[in-house]
Coordinates of C-alpha atoms in Angstrom, one line a residue:
X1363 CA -6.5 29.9 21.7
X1364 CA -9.0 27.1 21.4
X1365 CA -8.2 24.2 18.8
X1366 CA -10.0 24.3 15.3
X1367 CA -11.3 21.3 13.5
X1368 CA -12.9 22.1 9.7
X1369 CA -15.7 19.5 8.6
X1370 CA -16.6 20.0 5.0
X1371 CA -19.9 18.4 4.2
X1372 CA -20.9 19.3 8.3
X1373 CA -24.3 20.0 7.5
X1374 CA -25.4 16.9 7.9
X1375 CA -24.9 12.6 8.0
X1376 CA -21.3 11.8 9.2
X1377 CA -20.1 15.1 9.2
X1378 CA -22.7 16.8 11.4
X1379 CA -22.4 13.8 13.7
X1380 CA -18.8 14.1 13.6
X1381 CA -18.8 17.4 14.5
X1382 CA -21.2 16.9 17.6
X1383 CA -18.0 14.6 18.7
X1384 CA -14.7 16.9 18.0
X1385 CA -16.6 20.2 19.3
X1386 CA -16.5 18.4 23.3
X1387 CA -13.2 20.0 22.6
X1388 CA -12.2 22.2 19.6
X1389 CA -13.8 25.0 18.1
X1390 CA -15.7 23.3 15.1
X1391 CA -16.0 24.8 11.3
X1392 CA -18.3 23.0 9.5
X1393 CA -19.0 23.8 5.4
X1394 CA -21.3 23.0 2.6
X1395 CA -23.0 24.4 -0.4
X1396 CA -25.8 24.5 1.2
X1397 CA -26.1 27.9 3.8
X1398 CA -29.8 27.0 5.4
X1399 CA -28.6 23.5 6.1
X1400 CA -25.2 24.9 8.1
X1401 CA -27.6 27.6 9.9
X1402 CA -29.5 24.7 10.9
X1403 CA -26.6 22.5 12.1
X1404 CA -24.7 25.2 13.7
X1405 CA -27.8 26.0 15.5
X1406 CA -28.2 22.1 16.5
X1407 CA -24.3 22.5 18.2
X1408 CA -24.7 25.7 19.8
X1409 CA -27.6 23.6 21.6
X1410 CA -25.4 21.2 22.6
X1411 CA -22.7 23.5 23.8
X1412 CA -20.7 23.4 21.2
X1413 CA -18.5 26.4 19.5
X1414 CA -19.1 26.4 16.0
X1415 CA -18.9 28.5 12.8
X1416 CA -20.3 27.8 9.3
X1417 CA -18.5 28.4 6.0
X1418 CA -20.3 28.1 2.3
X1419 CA -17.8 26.4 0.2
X1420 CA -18.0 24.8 -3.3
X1421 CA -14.7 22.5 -2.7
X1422 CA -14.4 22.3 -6.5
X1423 CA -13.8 25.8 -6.4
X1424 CA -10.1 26.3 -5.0
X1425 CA -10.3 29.5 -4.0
X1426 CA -13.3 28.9 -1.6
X1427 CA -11.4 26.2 -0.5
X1428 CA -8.2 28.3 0.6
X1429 CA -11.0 30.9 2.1
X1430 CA -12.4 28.4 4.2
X1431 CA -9.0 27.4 5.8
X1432 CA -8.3 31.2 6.1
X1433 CA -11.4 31.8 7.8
X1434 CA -10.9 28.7 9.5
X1435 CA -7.6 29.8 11.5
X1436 CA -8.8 33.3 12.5
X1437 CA -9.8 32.1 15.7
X1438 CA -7.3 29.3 16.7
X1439 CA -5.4 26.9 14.8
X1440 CA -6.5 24.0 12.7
X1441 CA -5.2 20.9 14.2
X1442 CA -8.1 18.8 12.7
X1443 CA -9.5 18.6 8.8
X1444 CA -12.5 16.1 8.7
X1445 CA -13.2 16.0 4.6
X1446 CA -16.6 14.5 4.8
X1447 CA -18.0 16.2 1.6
X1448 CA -18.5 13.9 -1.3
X1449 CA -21.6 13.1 -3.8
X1450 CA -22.7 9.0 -4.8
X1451 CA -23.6 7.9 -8.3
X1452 CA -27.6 9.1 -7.7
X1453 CA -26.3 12.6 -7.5
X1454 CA -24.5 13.4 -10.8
X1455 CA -23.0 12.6 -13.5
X1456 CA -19.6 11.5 -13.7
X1457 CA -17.4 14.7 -14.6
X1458 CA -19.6 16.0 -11.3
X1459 CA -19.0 13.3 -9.1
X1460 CA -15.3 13.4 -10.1
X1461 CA -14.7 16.9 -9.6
X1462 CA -16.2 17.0 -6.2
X1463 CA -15.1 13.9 -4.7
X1464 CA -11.4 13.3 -6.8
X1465 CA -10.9 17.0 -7.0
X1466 CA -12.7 18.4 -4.1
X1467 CA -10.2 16.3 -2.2
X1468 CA -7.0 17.5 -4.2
X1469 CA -7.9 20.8 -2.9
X1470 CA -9.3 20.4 0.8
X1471 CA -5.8 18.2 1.0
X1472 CA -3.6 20.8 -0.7
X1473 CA -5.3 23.2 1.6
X1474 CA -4.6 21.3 4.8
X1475 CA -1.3 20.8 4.1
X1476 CA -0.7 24.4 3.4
X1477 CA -1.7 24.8 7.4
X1478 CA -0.1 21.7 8.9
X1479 CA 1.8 21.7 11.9
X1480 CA 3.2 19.1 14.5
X1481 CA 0.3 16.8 15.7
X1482 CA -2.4 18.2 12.9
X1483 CA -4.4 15.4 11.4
X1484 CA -6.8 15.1 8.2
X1485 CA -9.1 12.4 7.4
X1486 CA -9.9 11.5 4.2
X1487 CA -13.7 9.9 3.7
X1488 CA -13.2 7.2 0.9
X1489 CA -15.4 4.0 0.6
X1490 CA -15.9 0.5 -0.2
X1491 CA -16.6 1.3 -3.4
X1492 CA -13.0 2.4 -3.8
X1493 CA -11.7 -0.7 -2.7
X1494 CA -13.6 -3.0 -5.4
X1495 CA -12.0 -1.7 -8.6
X1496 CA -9.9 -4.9 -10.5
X1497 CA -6.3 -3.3 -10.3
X1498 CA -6.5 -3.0 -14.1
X1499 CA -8.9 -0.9 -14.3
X1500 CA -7.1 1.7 -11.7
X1501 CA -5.7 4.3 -13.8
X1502 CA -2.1 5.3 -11.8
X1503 CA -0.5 6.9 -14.0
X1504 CA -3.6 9.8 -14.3
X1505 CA -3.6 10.1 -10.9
X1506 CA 0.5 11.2 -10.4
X1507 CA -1.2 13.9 -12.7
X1508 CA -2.9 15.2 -9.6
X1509 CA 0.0 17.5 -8.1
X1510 CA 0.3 19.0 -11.7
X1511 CA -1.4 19.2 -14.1
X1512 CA -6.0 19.1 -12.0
X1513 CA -7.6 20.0 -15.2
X1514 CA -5.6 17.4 -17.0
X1515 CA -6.0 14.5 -14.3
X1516 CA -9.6 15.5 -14.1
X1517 CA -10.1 14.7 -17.8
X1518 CA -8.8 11.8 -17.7
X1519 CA -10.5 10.3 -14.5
X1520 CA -13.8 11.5 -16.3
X1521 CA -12.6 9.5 -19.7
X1522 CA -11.9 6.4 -17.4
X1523 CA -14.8 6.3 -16.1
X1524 CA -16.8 6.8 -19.1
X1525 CA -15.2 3.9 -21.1
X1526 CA -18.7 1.6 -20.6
X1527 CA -22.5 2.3 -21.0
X1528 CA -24.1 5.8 -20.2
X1529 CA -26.0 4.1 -17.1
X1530 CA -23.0 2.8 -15.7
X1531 CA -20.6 5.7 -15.5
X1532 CA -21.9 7.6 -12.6
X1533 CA -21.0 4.3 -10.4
X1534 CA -18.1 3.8 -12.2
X1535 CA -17.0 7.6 -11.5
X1536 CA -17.9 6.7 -7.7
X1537 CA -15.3 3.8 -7.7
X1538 CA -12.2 5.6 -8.9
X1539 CA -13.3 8.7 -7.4
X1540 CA -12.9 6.9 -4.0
X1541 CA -10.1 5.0 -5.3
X1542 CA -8.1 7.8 -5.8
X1543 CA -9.0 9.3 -2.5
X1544 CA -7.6 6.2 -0.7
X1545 CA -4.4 6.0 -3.0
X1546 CA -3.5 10.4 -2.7
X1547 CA -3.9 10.2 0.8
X1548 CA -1.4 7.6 1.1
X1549 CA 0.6 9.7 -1.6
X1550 CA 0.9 12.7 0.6
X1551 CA 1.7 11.2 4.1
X1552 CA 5.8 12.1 3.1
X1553 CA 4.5 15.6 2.6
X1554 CA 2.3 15.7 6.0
X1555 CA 5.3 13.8 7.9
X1556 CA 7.6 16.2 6.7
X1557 CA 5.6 18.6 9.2
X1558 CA 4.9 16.5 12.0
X1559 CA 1.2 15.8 10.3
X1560 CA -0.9 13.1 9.7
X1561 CA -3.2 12.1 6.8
X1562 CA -5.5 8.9 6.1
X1563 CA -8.6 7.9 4.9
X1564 CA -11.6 6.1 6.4
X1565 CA -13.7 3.9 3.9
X1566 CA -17.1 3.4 5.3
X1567 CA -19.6 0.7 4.1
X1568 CA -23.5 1.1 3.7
X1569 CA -24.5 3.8 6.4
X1570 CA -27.8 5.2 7.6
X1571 CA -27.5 8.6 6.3
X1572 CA -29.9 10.5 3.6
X1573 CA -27.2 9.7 0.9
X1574 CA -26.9 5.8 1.7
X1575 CA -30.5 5.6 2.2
X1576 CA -30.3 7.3 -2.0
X1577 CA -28.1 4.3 -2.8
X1578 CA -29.7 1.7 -1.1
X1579 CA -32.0 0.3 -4.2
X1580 CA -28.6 0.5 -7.0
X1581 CA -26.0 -0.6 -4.2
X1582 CA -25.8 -0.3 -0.6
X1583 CA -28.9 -2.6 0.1
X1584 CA -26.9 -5.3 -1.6
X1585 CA -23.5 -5.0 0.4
X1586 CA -25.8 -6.0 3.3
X1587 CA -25.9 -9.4 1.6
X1588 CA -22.6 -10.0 1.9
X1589 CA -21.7 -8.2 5.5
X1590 CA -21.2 -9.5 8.8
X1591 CA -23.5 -7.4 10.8
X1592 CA -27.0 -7.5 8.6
X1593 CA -27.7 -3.5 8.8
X1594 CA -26.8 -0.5 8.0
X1595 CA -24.4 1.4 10.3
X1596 CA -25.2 4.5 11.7
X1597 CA -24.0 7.4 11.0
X1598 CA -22.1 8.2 14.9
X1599 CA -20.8 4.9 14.7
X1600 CA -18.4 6.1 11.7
X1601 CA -18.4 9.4 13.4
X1602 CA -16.4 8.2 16.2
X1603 CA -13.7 6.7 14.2
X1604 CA -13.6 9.4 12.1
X1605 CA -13.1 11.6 15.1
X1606 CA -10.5 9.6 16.8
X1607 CA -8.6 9.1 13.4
X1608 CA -8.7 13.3 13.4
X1609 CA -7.6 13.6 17.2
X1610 CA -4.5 13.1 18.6
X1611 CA -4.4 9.9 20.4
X1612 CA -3.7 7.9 17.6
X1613 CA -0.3 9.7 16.9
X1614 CA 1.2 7.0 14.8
X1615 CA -1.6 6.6 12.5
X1616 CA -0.9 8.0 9.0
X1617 CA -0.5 7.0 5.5
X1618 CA -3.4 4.1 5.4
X1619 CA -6.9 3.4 4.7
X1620 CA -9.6 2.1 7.6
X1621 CA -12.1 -0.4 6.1
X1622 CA -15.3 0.2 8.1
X1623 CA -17.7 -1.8 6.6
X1624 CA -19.7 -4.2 8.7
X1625 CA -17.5 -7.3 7.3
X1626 CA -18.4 -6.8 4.0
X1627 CA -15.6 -6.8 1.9
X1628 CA -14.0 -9.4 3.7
X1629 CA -16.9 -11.7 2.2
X1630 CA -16.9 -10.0 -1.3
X1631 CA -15.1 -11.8 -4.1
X1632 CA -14.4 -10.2 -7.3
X1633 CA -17.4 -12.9 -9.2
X1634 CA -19.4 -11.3 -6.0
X1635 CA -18.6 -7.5 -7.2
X1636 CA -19.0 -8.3 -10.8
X1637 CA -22.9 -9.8 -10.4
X1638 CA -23.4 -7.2 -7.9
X1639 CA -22.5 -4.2 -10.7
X1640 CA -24.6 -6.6 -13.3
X1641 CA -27.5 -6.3 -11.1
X1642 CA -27.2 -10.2 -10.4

Protein backbone atom coordinates (compact mmCIF):
# COMPACT_ATOMS: atom_id res chain seq x y z
CA UNK A 1 0.00 0.00 0.00
CA UNK A 2 1.24 3.41 -0.95
CA UNK A 3 1.87 6.03 1.92
CA UNK A 4 -0.80 8.81 2.63
CA UNK A 5 -0.07 12.36 3.48
CA UNK A 6 -3.41 14.67 4.31
CA UNK A 7 -2.92 18.51 3.53
CA UNK A 8 -5.82 20.52 4.92
CA UNK A 9 -5.86 23.92 3.24
CA UNK A 10 -4.26 21.97 -0.18
CA UNK A 11 -6.06 23.94 -2.48
CA UNK A 12 -3.76 26.36 -2.68
CA UNK A 13 -0.46 28.71 -1.20
CA UNK A 14 1.77 26.44 1.00
CA UNK A 15 -0.37 23.63 1.00
CA UNK A 16 -0.88 23.05 -2.69
CA UNK A 17 2.84 23.60 -3.02
CA UNK A 18 3.50 21.30 -0.37
CA UNK A 19 1.63 18.82 -1.77
CA UNK A 20 3.39 19.04 -5.28
CA UNK A 21 6.54 18.06 -2.89
CA UNK A 22 5.21 14.91 -0.58
CA UNK A 23 3.19 13.30 -3.66
CA UNK A 24 7.01 12.40 -5.47
CA UNK A 25 6.26 9.78 -2.96
CA UNK A 26 2.94 9.32 -0.99
CA UNK A 27 -0.47 9.23 -2.16
CA UNK A 28 -1.61 12.92 -1.34
CA UNK A 29 -5.10 14.03 0.32
CA UNK A 30 -5.50 17.43 0.11
CA UNK A 31 -8.94 19.44 1.79
CA UNK A 32 -10.65 22.61 1.91
CA UNK A 33 -13.97 24.27 2.07
CA UNK A 34 -13.68 25.10 -1.05
CA UNK A 35 -14.61 21.91 -3.75
CA UNK A 36 -13.83 23.89 -7.23
CA UNK A 37 -10.60 25.04 -5.84
CA UNK A 38 -9.46 21.15 -4.76
CA UNK A 39 -10.94 20.02 -8.44
CA UNK A 40 -8.64 22.43 -9.65
CA UNK A 41 -5.45 21.51 -7.64
CA UNK A 42 -6.06 17.86 -7.88
CA UNK A 43 -6.25 18.39 -11.47
CA UNK A 44 -2.80 20.52 -11.35
CA UNK A 45 -1.11 17.14 -9.47
CA UNK A 46 -2.50 14.56 -11.52
CA UNK A 47 -0.53 16.69 -14.32
CA UNK A 48 2.41 16.44 -12.59
CA UNK A 49 2.16 12.72 -11.84
CA UNK A 50 1.04 12.85 -8.73
CA UNK A 51 -1.73 10.52 -6.90
CA UNK A 52 -4.16 12.62 -5.27
CA UNK A 53 -7.66 12.79 -3.77
CA UNK A 54 -9.66 15.78 -2.60
CA UNK A 55 -11.80 15.90 0.60
CA UNK A 56 -14.37 19.01 1.46
CA UNK A 57 -13.80 19.61 5.16
CA UNK A 58 -14.88 22.46 7.44
CA UNK A 59 -12.05 21.65 10.21
CA UNK A 60 -14.29 23.46 12.74
CA UNK A 61 -16.60 20.78 12.22
CA UNK A 62 -15.18 17.54 14.08
CA UNK A 63 -17.00 15.23 12.43
CA UNK A 64 -15.73 16.24 8.90
CA UNK A 65 -12.62 16.20 10.46
CA UNK A 66 -12.64 12.44 11.63
CA UNK A 67 -14.25 11.71 7.95
CA UNK A 68 -11.47 13.08 6.25
CA UNK A 69 -8.89 10.86 8.16
CA UNK A 70 -11.28 7.96 7.53
CA UNK A 71 -11.48 8.62 4.03
CA UNK A 72 -7.91 9.41 4.27
CA UNK A 73 -6.68 5.76 5.26
CA UNK A 74 -8.85 3.75 2.83
CA UNK A 75 -6.23 3.49 0.47
CA UNK A 76 -2.98 3.29 2.51
CA UNK A 77 -1.98 4.57 5.76
CA UNK A 78 -1.36 8.10 6.94
CA UNK A 79 2.13 8.55 7.87
CA UNK A 80 2.02 12.39 7.11
CA UNK A 81 -0.59 15.23 8.40
CA UNK A 82 0.41 18.67 6.80
CA UNK A 83 -2.29 21.18 8.78
CA UNK A 84 -1.95 24.06 6.47
CA UNK A 85 -5.56 25.42 6.83
CA UNK A 86 -5.77 28.62 8.78
CA UNK A 87 -7.51 32.19 8.12
CA UNK A 88 -5.41 35.95 8.96
CA UNK A 89 -7.06 38.95 10.64
CA UNK A 90 -8.57 40.24 6.91
CA UNK A 91 -10.60 37.19 6.90
CA UNK A 92 -12.89 37.25 9.99
CA UNK A 93 -13.65 38.11 12.95
CA UNK A 94 -12.17 36.90 15.97
CA UNK A 95 -14.54 34.04 17.25
CA UNK A 96 -13.95 32.87 13.31
CA UNK A 97 -10.46 33.18 13.18
CA UNK A 98 -10.22 31.31 16.60
CA UNK A 99 -12.33 28.49 15.77
CA UNK A 100 -10.67 27.67 12.65
CA UNK A 101 -7.11 28.26 13.38
CA UNK A 102 -7.11 27.38 17.58
CA UNK A 103 -9.93 24.90 17.10
CA UNK A 104 -9.50 23.65 13.71
CA UNK A 105 -6.10 22.55 14.96
CA UNK A 106 -7.54 20.82 18.25
CA UNK A 107 -9.32 18.65 15.89
CA UNK A 108 -7.00 17.96 12.86
CA UNK A 109 -4.45 17.14 15.94
CA UNK A 110 -6.84 14.97 17.93
CA UNK A 111 -7.60 13.40 14.64
CA UNK A 112 -4.03 12.55 13.79
CA UNK A 113 -3.31 11.26 16.82
CA UNK A 114 -6.24 8.95 16.78
CA UNK A 115 -4.24 7.31 13.51
CA UNK A 116 -0.53 7.58 14.62
CA UNK A 117 1.78 4.96 14.25
CA UNK A 118 5.67 4.50 14.53
CA UNK A 119 7.41 7.05 12.25
CA UNK A 120 3.97 9.13 11.46
CA UNK A 121 4.57 12.94 11.57
CA UNK A 122 2.16 16.08 11.77
CA UNK A 123 3.13 19.62 11.15
CA UNK A 124 1.51 22.20 12.68
CA UNK A 125 1.46 25.76 10.52
CA UNK A 126 1.81 28.56 13.28
CA UNK A 127 3.46 31.95 12.63
CA UNK A 128 5.39 34.88 13.66
CA UNK A 129 2.53 36.39 14.84
CA UNK A 130 2.43 33.70 17.49
CA UNK A 131 5.65 34.36 18.63
CA UNK A 132 5.18 38.22 19.40
CA UNK A 133 2.55 38.00 22.22
CA UNK A 134 4.23 39.69 25.73
CA UNK A 135 4.02 36.45 27.99
CA UNK A 136 1.37 38.25 30.02
CA UNK A 137 -0.91 38.45 27.68
CA UNK A 138 -0.69 34.51 26.90
CA UNK A 139 -3.66 33.01 28.49
CA UNK A 140 -2.22 29.28 29.74
CA UNK A 141 -4.44 28.36 31.90
CA UNK A 142 -7.47 28.58 28.93
CA UNK A 143 -5.58 26.72 26.83
CA UNK A 144 -5.04 23.36 29.33
CA UNK A 145 -8.84 23.73 28.71
CA UNK A 146 -8.31 22.44 25.24
CA UNK A 147 -8.34 18.57 25.93
CA UNK A 148 -11.68 19.20 27.88
CA UNK A 149 -13.68 21.23 27.93
CA UNK A 150 -13.39 23.10 23.29
CA UNK A 151 -16.48 25.00 23.71
CA UNK A 152 -15.26 26.42 26.97
CA UNK A 153 -11.51 27.09 25.83
CA UNK A 154 -12.97 28.50 22.75
CA UNK A 155 -14.84 31.18 24.72
CA UNK A 156 -12.31 32.18 26.44
CA UNK A 157 -9.62 32.51 23.70
CA UNK A 158 -12.50 34.65 21.91
CA UNK A 159 -12.80 36.86 25.33
CA UNK A 160 -8.96 37.23 25.29
CA UNK A 161 -8.77 38.43 22.42
CA UNK A 162 -11.55 40.80 22.50
CA UNK A 163 -10.26 42.65 25.70
CA UNK A 164 -9.12 45.92 23.32
CA UNK A 165 -10.74 48.00 20.57
CA UNK A 166 -13.19 46.41 17.91
CA UNK A 167 -10.46 47.08 15.02
CA UNK A 168 -7.90 45.42 16.86
CA UNK A 169 -9.34 41.94 17.81
CA UNK A 170 -9.12 40.17 14.56
CA UNK A 171 -5.16 40.66 14.81
CA UNK A 172 -5.21 40.08 18.22
CA UNK A 173 -7.36 36.68 17.64
CA UNK A 174 -4.48 35.89 14.98
CA UNK A 175 -1.66 36.15 17.71
CA UNK A 176 -3.03 33.74 20.26
CA UNK A 177 -4.61 31.75 17.79
CA UNK A 178 -1.06 30.90 16.53
CA UNK A 179 0.24 31.12 19.89
CA UNK A 180 -1.68 28.38 20.95
CA UNK A 181 -0.91 26.34 17.96
CA UNK A 182 2.89 26.57 18.74
CA UNK A 183 2.30 25.80 22.61
CA UNK A 184 -0.57 22.41 21.96
CA UNK A 185 1.76 21.10 19.63
CA UNK A 186 4.49 21.03 21.99
CA UNK A 187 1.63 19.83 24.61
CA UNK A 188 0.96 16.72 22.70
CA UNK A 189 4.45 15.40 21.69
CA UNK A 190 4.18 12.87 25.16
CA UNK A 191 0.96 11.68 23.46
CA UNK A 192 2.53 11.30 19.80
CA UNK A 193 5.90 9.77 21.39
CA UNK A 194 3.85 7.44 23.21
CA UNK A 195 3.27 5.90 19.61
CA UNK A 196 6.43 6.23 17.99
CA UNK A 197 4.92 9.75 16.32
CA UNK A 198 5.98 13.05 15.85
CA UNK A 199 4.37 16.45 16.09
CA UNK A 200 5.72 20.27 15.58
CA UNK A 201 5.00 23.30 14.25
CA UNK A 202 6.53 25.47 11.55
CA UNK A 203 6.03 29.39 12.04
CA UNK A 204 6.39 31.08 8.70
CA UNK A 205 7.07 34.90 8.25
CA UNK A 206 5.59 37.12 5.41
CA UNK A 207 5.07 34.72 2.32
CA UNK A 208 4.03 35.31 -1.26
CA UNK A 209 0.79 33.58 -1.12
CA UNK A 210 -2.92 35.23 -1.88
CA UNK A 211 -3.39 35.46 1.98
CA UNK A 212 0.04 37.25 2.70
CA UNK A 213 -0.37 39.32 -0.16
CA UNK A 214 -4.25 40.21 2.02
CA UNK A 215 -2.04 41.15 4.91
CA UNK A 216 0.59 42.86 3.42
CA UNK A 217 -0.93 46.67 3.91
CA UNK A 218 -2.03 45.90 8.08
CA UNK A 219 1.23 43.65 8.72
CA UNK A 220 3.27 41.52 6.62
CA UNK A 221 4.71 44.53 4.38
CA UNK A 222 6.02 45.85 7.66
CA UNK A 223 7.99 42.61 9.03
CA UNK A 224 9.94 43.21 5.78
CA UNK A 225 11.43 46.20 7.65
CA UNK A 226 12.77 44.42 10.11
CA UNK A 227 13.93 41.03 8.17
CA UNK A 228 17.15 39.93 6.97
CA UNK A 229 16.38 38.98 3.50
CA UNK A 230 14.13 42.20 2.17
CA UNK A 231 11.15 40.03 0.42
CA UNK A 232 8.72 38.03 0.83
CA UNK A 233 9.35 34.27 0.77
CA UNK A 234 7.72 32.09 -1.48
CA UNK A 235 5.49 29.95 -0.98
CA UNK A 236 7.88 26.37 -2.07
CA UNK A 237 10.45 27.75 0.01
CA UNK A 238 8.26 27.00 3.23
CA UNK A 239 6.90 24.11 1.37
CA UNK A 240 10.07 22.25 1.50
CA UNK A 241 10.49 22.52 5.17
CA UNK A 242 7.23 21.84 5.78
CA UNK A 243 7.63 18.74 3.79
CA UNK A 244 10.82 17.53 5.31
CA UNK A 245 9.48 18.33 8.85
CA UNK A 246 6.39 15.83 7.65
CA UNK A 247 8.83 13.10 6.12
CA UNK A 248 10.80 10.80 7.82
CA UNK A 249 14.30 11.86 7.66
CA UNK A 250 14.14 14.08 10.41
CA UNK A 251 13.26 11.29 12.92
CA UNK A 252 14.25 13.06 16.07
CA UNK A 253 12.36 16.14 15.36
CA UNK A 254 9.34 16.59 17.63
CA UNK A 255 7.97 18.70 20.26
CA UNK A 256 9.26 22.32 18.93
CA UNK A 257 8.46 25.23 16.80
CA UNK A 258 10.66 26.27 13.40
CA UNK A 259 10.92 30.07 13.08
CA UNK A 260 11.01 30.60 9.30
CA UNK A 261 10.94 34.05 8.87
CA UNK A 262 13.61 35.72 6.73
CA UNK A 263 15.47 37.05 10.06
CA UNK A 264 12.82 38.87 11.21
CA UNK A 265 12.06 38.25 14.56
CA UNK A 266 15.56 38.02 15.41
CA UNK A 267 15.62 41.93 14.75
CA UNK A 268 12.11 42.65 16.36
CA UNK A 269 12.04 44.04 19.86
CA UNK A 270 9.10 44.17 21.90
CA UNK A 271 9.08 48.64 21.41
CA UNK A 272 9.52 47.23 17.59
CA UNK A 273 6.15 45.02 17.88
CA UNK A 274 4.31 47.51 19.92
CA UNK A 275 4.77 50.62 17.15
CA UNK A 276 4.30 47.97 14.60
CA UNK A 277 0.57 47.02 16.10
CA UNK A 278 0.20 51.03 16.73
CA UNK A 279 0.60 51.51 13.12
CA UNK A 280 4.01 53.41 13.91
Amino acid sequence: MPKTAVITGGAGGMGLATARILGRDHRVVISDVNGQRLDDAVTELKELGVEADRVVCDITDRAAVTALFTRAGESGPVTAVVHTAGVSPQMGSADTIIRINALGTIHVTQAALAVAGEGFALVNVASIAGHMLPGFLIPKRAYKLADVDVERFTRKIVAAASRGPKASRPGSAYSLSKNFVIWYSQRQAAAFGAKGARILSVSPGSFDTAMGRLEEASGAGKLLDHAALKRFGRADEIAELLAFCASDRPGYLTGTDILCDGGTRADLTLKGMIAMARGA
